[in-house]
Amino acid sequence: MGQEGERRKEKVGRQTAEPCLHPSQRGGPCGVGRAGSKERPSSLCAPPPPSPINRPSPGCGSALGGSRAPGTSSSEVEPPASMASEFKKKIFWRAVVAEFLAMTLFVFISIGSALGFNYPLGTNQTHVQDNVKVSLAFGLSIATLAQSVGHISGAHLNPAVTLGLLLSCQISILRAVMYIIAQCVGAIVATAILSGITSSLIENSLGRNDLAPGVNSGQGLGIEIIGTLQLVLCVLATTDRRRRDLGGSAPLAIGFSVALGHLLAIDYTGCGINPARSFGSAVLTRNFSNHWIFWVGPFIGGALAVLIYDFILAPRSSDLTDRMKVWTSGQVEEYDLDADDLNSRVEMKPK
């Protein structure tokens, strides 16, 4: 009896002192002993609770959140940008100046080509406007200038395009207002220079837009809406960073879209589809007859293009209220690209 009791005590001592080994050492997971014999799970086999140091933070790894640097508190996190901070940045004003200079060159080249038929050279005595020449001048000048300043300002060069990108939540309200002001001033400056160069022309219209005979205001408005809609739709599609199938040159595609709009609308309205370009000619000639059409039409066309592209053709999965924060923050460069799988569309979400 004494020896049997001692053996029993030794066996109990070995069981209590035996640590919870790895399943490969024990022959199976916790609760299964060596050689497949089943034992009651022991508290020693329970995994230890995660330490506070290794426990993941709630926002870590999420698209809208991020890991905070060690040793920083929530009060030390940089606050979100605002329009005031955007207003103080040199890069913002550099973009505004780029819009002004590019718009000046665009209006001078395009309207200058439209006025050139009044100066026949040598044997070229035709006094008929060449719509193809003018359309190509407008389109190619946009393509060239978009390639030149697109990396600085985005090369909107059109208040309707600026409004479209604003409604698409890609630029701030402050940037949109300053761009439109710069575009209008640039158009006035370019038209003023052209006025001096072509001062010998009698009844110089300086490319002012107006309705052709037989075209009423409703018809002219419809032409301007359609012409601008296809332009802004092209801009939204060719600059969509979610797309992986884009090839060729986006500025050239947008330039061809401008040329296409002019091929359509020149005979009806002189083709506005750009309120700033129409505004410069109206100011210098002091003639605002039917001028409202060349603001209302392009703005309606731009808004419709955003509605069609962003909500019907290529809807965005990010919440609209989150995207609208760009209107005040202006942080258009801060986007997360998220995809559920490699073949899915890439989605932009503002941080």
Coordinates of C-alpha atoms in Angstrom, one line a residue:
M1 CA 0.0 0.0 0.0
G2 CA 2.8 2.4 0.8
Q3 CA 4.6 1.9 -2.5
E4 CA 1.3 2.2 -4.4
G5 CA 0.5 5.5 -2.7
E6 CA 3.9 6.9 -3.5
R7 CA 3.5 5.9 -7.2
R8 CA 0.1 7.7 -7.2
K9 CA 1.6 10.9 -5.7
E10 CA 4.4 10.9 -8.3
K11 CA 1.9 10.5 -11.2
V12 CA -0.2 13.4 -9.9
G13 CA 2.9 15.5 -9.5
R14 CA 4.0 14.9 -13.1
Q15 CA 0.6 15.8 -14.5
T16 CA 0.4 19.1 -12.6
A17 CA 4.0 20.1 -13.5
E18 CA 3.7 19.2 -17.2
P19 CA 3.5 22.4 -19.3
C20 CA 1.1 22.8 -22.3
L21 CA 3.2 21.7 -25.2
H22 CA 2.7 22.6 -28.8
P23 CA 0.3 20.2 -30.6
S24 CA 3.2 18.8 -32.6
Q25 CA 4.9 17.8 -29.3
R26 CA 1.8 16.5 -27.7
G27 CA 0.5 14.5 -30.6
G28 CA -2.6 16.7 -31.0
P29 CA -4.4 19.8 -30.0
C30 CA -5.2 20.8 -26.5
G31 CA -7.4 18.2 -24.9
V32 CA -6.0 15.3 -26.9
G33 CA -3.0 13.5 -25.3
R34 CA -0.2 11.5 -26.8
A35 CA -1.1 8.4 -28.8
G36 CA -4.6 9.8 -29.3
S37 CA -5.8 9.3 -25.7
K38 CA -8.3 11.9 -24.7
E39 CA -7.8 14.0 -21.6
R40 CA -9.8 16.7 -20.0
P41 CA -8.8 20.2 -21.3
S42 CA -6.6 21.9 -18.7
S43 CA -6.6 25.6 -18.0
L44 CA -2.9 25.4 -18.8
C45 CA -3.8 24.8 -22.5
A46 CA -5.9 28.0 -22.8
P47 CA -4.1 30.6 -24.9
P48 CA -2.9 33.6 -23.0
P49 CA -4.9 36.8 -23.3
P50 CA -3.5 39.3 -25.7
S51 CA -1.2 41.9 -24.2
P52 CA -2.2 45.5 -24.5
I53 CA 0.9 46.2 -26.5
N54 CA 0.1 43.7 -29.2
R55 CA -3.6 44.3 -29.3
P56 CA -4.6 46.1 -32.6
S57 CA -6.0 49.6 -32.4
P58 CA -9.7 50.0 -33.6
G59 CA -8.8 52.2 -36.6
C60 CA -5.6 50.5 -37.7
G61 CA -5.7 49.2 -41.3
S62 CA -9.0 50.8 -42.3
A63 CA -9.4 52.9 -45.4
L64 CA -10.6 55.9 -43.5
G65 CA -8.3 55.5 -40.6
G66 CA -4.7 54.7 -40.0
S67 CA -2.2 53.8 -37.4
R68 CA -1.0 56.5 -35.1
A69 CA 2.7 57.0 -34.6
P70 CA 3.9 55.6 -31.2
G71 CA 3.9 58.2 -28.5
T72 CA 1.4 60.5 -30.1
S73 CA -1.9 61.4 -28.6
S74 CA -5.2 62.2 -30.4
S75 CA -4.6 65.9 -29.7
E76 CA -1.3 65.8 -31.6
V77 CA -2.8 64.4 -34.8
E78 CA -2.7 67.0 -37.6
P79 CA -6.2 68.5 -38.1
P80 CA -7.9 68.2 -41.4
A81 CA -7.1 70.8 -44.0
S82 CA -9.5 73.7 -44.7
M83 CA -10.1 76.2 -47.4
A84 CA -8.0 78.7 -45.3
S85 CA -5.0 76.4 -45.4
E86 CA -5.4 75.9 -49.1
F87 CA -5.6 79.6 -49.6
K88 CA -2.1 80.0 -48.0
K89 CA -0.3 77.5 -50.2
K90 CA 1.9 78.6 -53.0
I91 CA 1.0 75.6 -55.1
F92 CA -2.6 76.8 -55.0
W93 CA -1.8 80.3 -56.4
R94 CA 0.6 78.7 -58.9
A95 CA -2.3 76.7 -60.2
V96 CA -4.5 79.9 -60.4
V97 CA -1.8 81.7 -62.4
A98 CA -1.5 78.7 -64.7
E99 CA -5.2 78.8 -65.4
F100 CA -5.0 82.5 -66.2
L101 CA -2.0 82.2 -68.6
A102 CA -3.3 79.1 -70.3
M103 CA -6.7 80.7 -70.8
T104 CA -5.1 83.8 -72.3
L105 CA -3.1 81.7 -74.8
F106 CA -6.1 79.5 -75.6
V107 CA -8.5 82.4 -76.4
F108 CA -5.8 84.3 -78.4
I109 CA -5.0 81.3 -80.6
S110 CA -8.5 80.0 -81.1
I111 CA -10.3 83.3 -81.7
G112 CA -7.3 84.6 -83.6
S113 CA -7.7 81.7 -86.0
A114 CA -11.4 82.5 -86.4
L115 CA -10.7 86.1 -87.3
G116 CA -7.9 85.2 -89.7
F117 CA -10.2 84.8 -92.8
N118 CA -10.6 88.5 -92.8
Y119 CA -6.9 88.8 -93.9
P120 CA -6.6 86.9 -97.1
L121 CA -3.0 86.3 -98.1
G122 CA -1.8 86.2 -101.8
T123 CA -4.0 84.2 -104.0
N124 CA -6.2 83.1 -101.1
Q125 CA -9.1 85.5 -101.5
T126 CA -11.8 83.5 -99.9
H127 CA -13.9 85.4 -97.3
V128 CA -15.8 82.4 -96.1
Q129 CA -15.1 81.0 -92.6
D130 CA -13.5 77.6 -92.6
N131 CA -15.3 75.7 -89.7
V132 CA -12.9 72.8 -89.8
K133 CA -9.9 75.1 -89.4
V134 CA -11.5 76.9 -86.5
S135 CA -12.6 73.7 -84.8
L136 CA -9.1 72.2 -85.1
A137 CA -7.6 75.4 -83.7
F138 CA -9.8 75.3 -80.7
G139 CA -9.3 71.6 -80.1
L140 CA -5.5 71.4 -80.7
S141 CA -4.9 74.5 -78.5
I142 CA -6.8 72.9 -75.7
A143 CA -4.8 69.6 -76.1
T144 CA -1.5 71.5 -76.2
L145 CA -2.2 73.7 -73.2
A146 CA -3.6 70.7 -71.2
Q147 CA -0.4 68.9 -71.8
S148 CA 1.6 72.0 -70.8
V149 CA -0.2 73.0 -67.5
G150 CA -2.2 70.0 -66.7
H151 CA 0.2 68.9 -64.0
I152 CA 0.0 72.3 -62.4
S153 CA -3.6 73.2 -62.3
G154 CA -5.4 70.4 -64.1
A155 CA -5.9 72.7 -67.1
H156 CA -9.7 73.2 -66.8
L157 CA -9.7 76.3 -69.1
N158 CA -13.4 76.3 -69.0
P159 CA -15.8 77.3 -66.2
A160 CA -18.2 74.5 -67.2
V161 CA -15.4 71.9 -66.7
T162 CA -14.5 73.5 -63.4
L163 CA -18.2 73.3 -62.3
G164 CA -18.3 69.7 -63.4
L165 CA -15.2 68.7 -61.4
L166 CA -16.7 70.6 -58.4
L167 CA -19.9 68.7 -58.5
S168 CA -17.9 65.5 -59.0
C169 CA -16.3 66.3 -55.6
Q170 CA -12.8 66.6 -57.1
I171 CA -11.9 70.2 -56.2
S172 CA -12.8 72.6 -53.4
I173 CA -15.3 75.5 -53.7
L174 CA -12.4 78.0 -53.2
R175 CA -10.4 76.5 -56.1
A176 CA -13.5 76.5 -58.3
V177 CA -14.2 80.2 -57.7
M178 CA -10.6 81.3 -58.2
Y179 CA -10.3 79.2 -61.4
I180 CA -13.4 80.7 -62.9
I181 CA -12.2 84.2 -62.0
A182 CA -8.8 83.5 -63.5
Q183 CA -10.4 82.0 -66.7
C184 CA -12.6 85.0 -67.2
V185 CA -9.8 87.5 -66.7
G186 CA -7.6 85.6 -69.0
A187 CA -10.3 85.6 -71.7
I188 CA -10.7 89.4 -71.4
V189 CA -7.0 90.0 -71.6
A190 CA -6.6 87.8 -74.7
T191 CA -9.6 89.4 -76.4
A192 CA -8.2 92.8 -75.6
I193 CA -4.9 91.9 -77.3
L194 CA -6.7 90.6 -80.3
S195 CA -8.8 93.8 -80.4
G196 CA -5.6 95.8 -80.8
I197 CA -4.2 93.5 -83.4
T198 CA -7.4 93.4 -85.5
S199 CA -8.3 97.1 -85.0
S200 CA -8.5 97.7 -88.7
L201 CA -11.5 95.4 -89.1
I202 CA -14.9 97.1 -89.5
E203 CA -17.5 95.8 -87.1
N204 CA -15.1 93.5 -85.5
S205 CA -17.1 90.9 -83.5
L206 CA -14.0 89.5 -81.8
G207 CA -15.6 86.0 -82.0
R208 CA -18.6 87.0 -80.0
N209 CA -21.2 84.2 -79.7
D210 CA -24.7 84.8 -80.8
L211 CA -27.7 82.9 -82.2
A212 CA -27.7 82.4 -86.0
P213 CA -30.7 83.6 -88.0
G214 CA -33.6 81.2 -87.6
V215 CA -32.3 79.8 -84.3
N216 CA -34.3 80.8 -81.2
S217 CA -33.1 80.9 -77.6
G218 CA -34.4 77.5 -76.7
Q219 CA -32.7 75.8 -79.7
G220 CA -29.5 77.6 -79.0
L221 CA -29.6 76.6 -75.4
G222 CA -30.1 72.9 -76.4
I223 CA -27.1 73.1 -78.7
E224 CA -24.9 74.5 -75.9
I225 CA -26.1 71.9 -73.5
I226 CA -25.3 69.0 -75.8
G227 CA -22.0 70.4 -76.9
T228 CA -20.8 70.9 -73.3
L229 CA -22.2 67.6 -72.0
Q230 CA -20.1 65.6 -74.4
L231 CA -17.0 67.6 -73.4
V232 CA -17.4 67.3 -69.6
L233 CA -18.3 63.7 -70.0
C234 CA -15.0 63.1 -71.9
V235 CA -13.1 65.0 -69.2
L236 CA -14.6 62.9 -66.4
A237 CA -14.0 59.6 -68.2
T238 CA -10.4 60.3 -69.4
T239 CA -9.3 61.6 -66.0
D240 CA -11.0 58.9 -63.9
R241 CA -8.2 57.3 -61.8
R242 CA -10.2 54.2 -61.2
R243 CA -9.8 53.1 -64.8
R244 CA -7.1 50.6 -65.8
D245 CA -8.0 50.5 -69.5
L246 CA -6.9 54.0 -70.5
G247 CA -4.5 54.3 -73.3
G248 CA -3.2 57.1 -75.5
S249 CA -3.3 60.8 -74.6
A250 CA -6.0 62.2 -72.3
P251 CA -5.3 65.9 -73.4
L252 CA -5.6 64.9 -77.0
A253 CA -8.9 63.1 -76.4
I254 CA -10.2 66.2 -74.6
G255 CA -9.0 68.4 -77.5
F256 CA -10.8 66.3 -80.0
S257 CA -13.9 66.6 -77.9
V258 CA -13.6 70.4 -78.0
A259 CA -13.2 70.2 -81.8
L260 CA -16.2 68.0 -82.1
G261 CA -18.3 70.4 -80.1
H262 CA -17.3 73.2 -82.5
L263 CA -18.0 71.2 -85.6
L264 CA -21.5 70.8 -84.2
A265 CA -22.3 74.2 -82.8
I266 CA -20.5 76.8 -84.9
D267 CA -23.3 77.2 -87.4
Y268 CA -26.0 77.5 -84.7
T269 CA -24.4 79.6 -81.9
G270 CA -20.8 80.2 -82.9
C271 CA -20.1 77.5 -80.4
G272 CA -19.7 78.7 -76.9
I273 CA -19.4 75.6 -74.6
N274 CA -17.0 77.8 -72.6
P275 CA -18.6 80.7 -70.7
A276 CA -15.3 82.5 -70.1
R277 CA -14.4 82.5 -73.8
S278 CA -17.9 83.9 -74.6
F279 CA -17.6 86.4 -71.7
G280 CA -14.3 88.0 -73.0
S281 CA -15.8 88.8 -76.4
A282 CA -19.0 90.2 -74.9
V283 CA -17.1 92.5 -72.6
L284 CA -14.8 93.9 -75.3
T285 CA -17.7 94.4 -77.8
R286 CA -20.0 95.6 -75.0
N287 CA -22.8 93.4 -76.5
F288 CA -24.5 91.0 -74.2
S289 CA -27.3 90.0 -76.5
N290 CA -28.4 86.4 -75.7
H291 CA -25.3 86.1 -73.5
W292 CA -27.1 84.2 -70.8
I293 CA -27.4 81.2 -73.1
F294 CA -23.6 80.8 -73.1
W295 CA -23.5 80.6 -69.3
V296 CA -26.7 78.6 -68.5
G297 CA -26.3 76.1 -71.4
P298 CA -22.7 75.0 -70.6
F299 CA -23.4 74.9 -66.8
I300 CA -26.5 72.7 -67.4
G301 CA -24.5 70.5 -69.7
G302 CA -21.6 70.1 -67.2
A303 CA -24.0 69.3 -64.4
L304 CA -25.8 66.7 -66.5
A305 CA -22.5 65.1 -67.5
V306 CA -21.6 64.6 -63.8
L307 CA -25.0 63.2 -63.0
I308 CA -24.7 60.7 -65.9
Y309 CA -21.1 59.6 -65.3
D310 CA -20.9 59.6 -61.5
F311 CA -24.3 58.2 -60.7
I312 CA -25.3 56.1 -63.8
L313 CA -22.4 55.1 -66.0
A314 CA -19.6 54.7 -63.4
P315 CA -21.1 55.2 -59.9
R316 CA -18.7 55.5 -57.0
S317 CA -19.0 53.2 -54.0
S318 CA -17.7 55.8 -51.5
D319 CA -20.3 57.7 -49.6
L320 CA -21.4 61.0 -51.1
T321 CA -21.1 62.9 -47.8
D322 CA -17.5 61.8 -47.5
R323 CA -16.6 62.9 -51.0
M324 CA -18.3 66.3 -50.4
K325 CA -15.6 67.0 -47.7
V326 CA -13.3 67.8 -50.6
W327 CA -15.4 71.0 -51.1
T328 CA -14.0 72.5 -48.0
S329 CA -10.7 70.6 -47.5
G330 CA -9.4 70.8 -51.1
Q331 CA -7.3 67.7 -50.6
V332 CA -7.9 66.3 -54.0
E333 CA -4.6 64.3 -54.0
E334 CA -5.4 62.2 -50.9
Y335 CA -7.3 59.2 -52.1
D336 CA -7.2 55.5 -51.1
L337 CA -7.5 53.0 -53.8
D338 CA -9.5 50.0 -52.5
A339 CA -10.5 46.9 -54.4
D340 CA -12.1 43.7 -53.2
D341 CA -10.2 41.6 -55.7
L342 CA -7.6 42.1 -58.4
N343 CA -10.3 42.2 -61.2
S344 CA -12.6 44.7 -59.5
R345 CA -12.8 48.4 -60.2
V346 CA -10.5 50.6 -58.2
E347 CA -12.4 53.1 -56.1
M348 CA -11.3 56.5 -54.8
K349 CA -12.2 57.4 -51.2
P350 CA -11.2 60.7 -49.7
K351 CA -9.4 60.3 -46.4

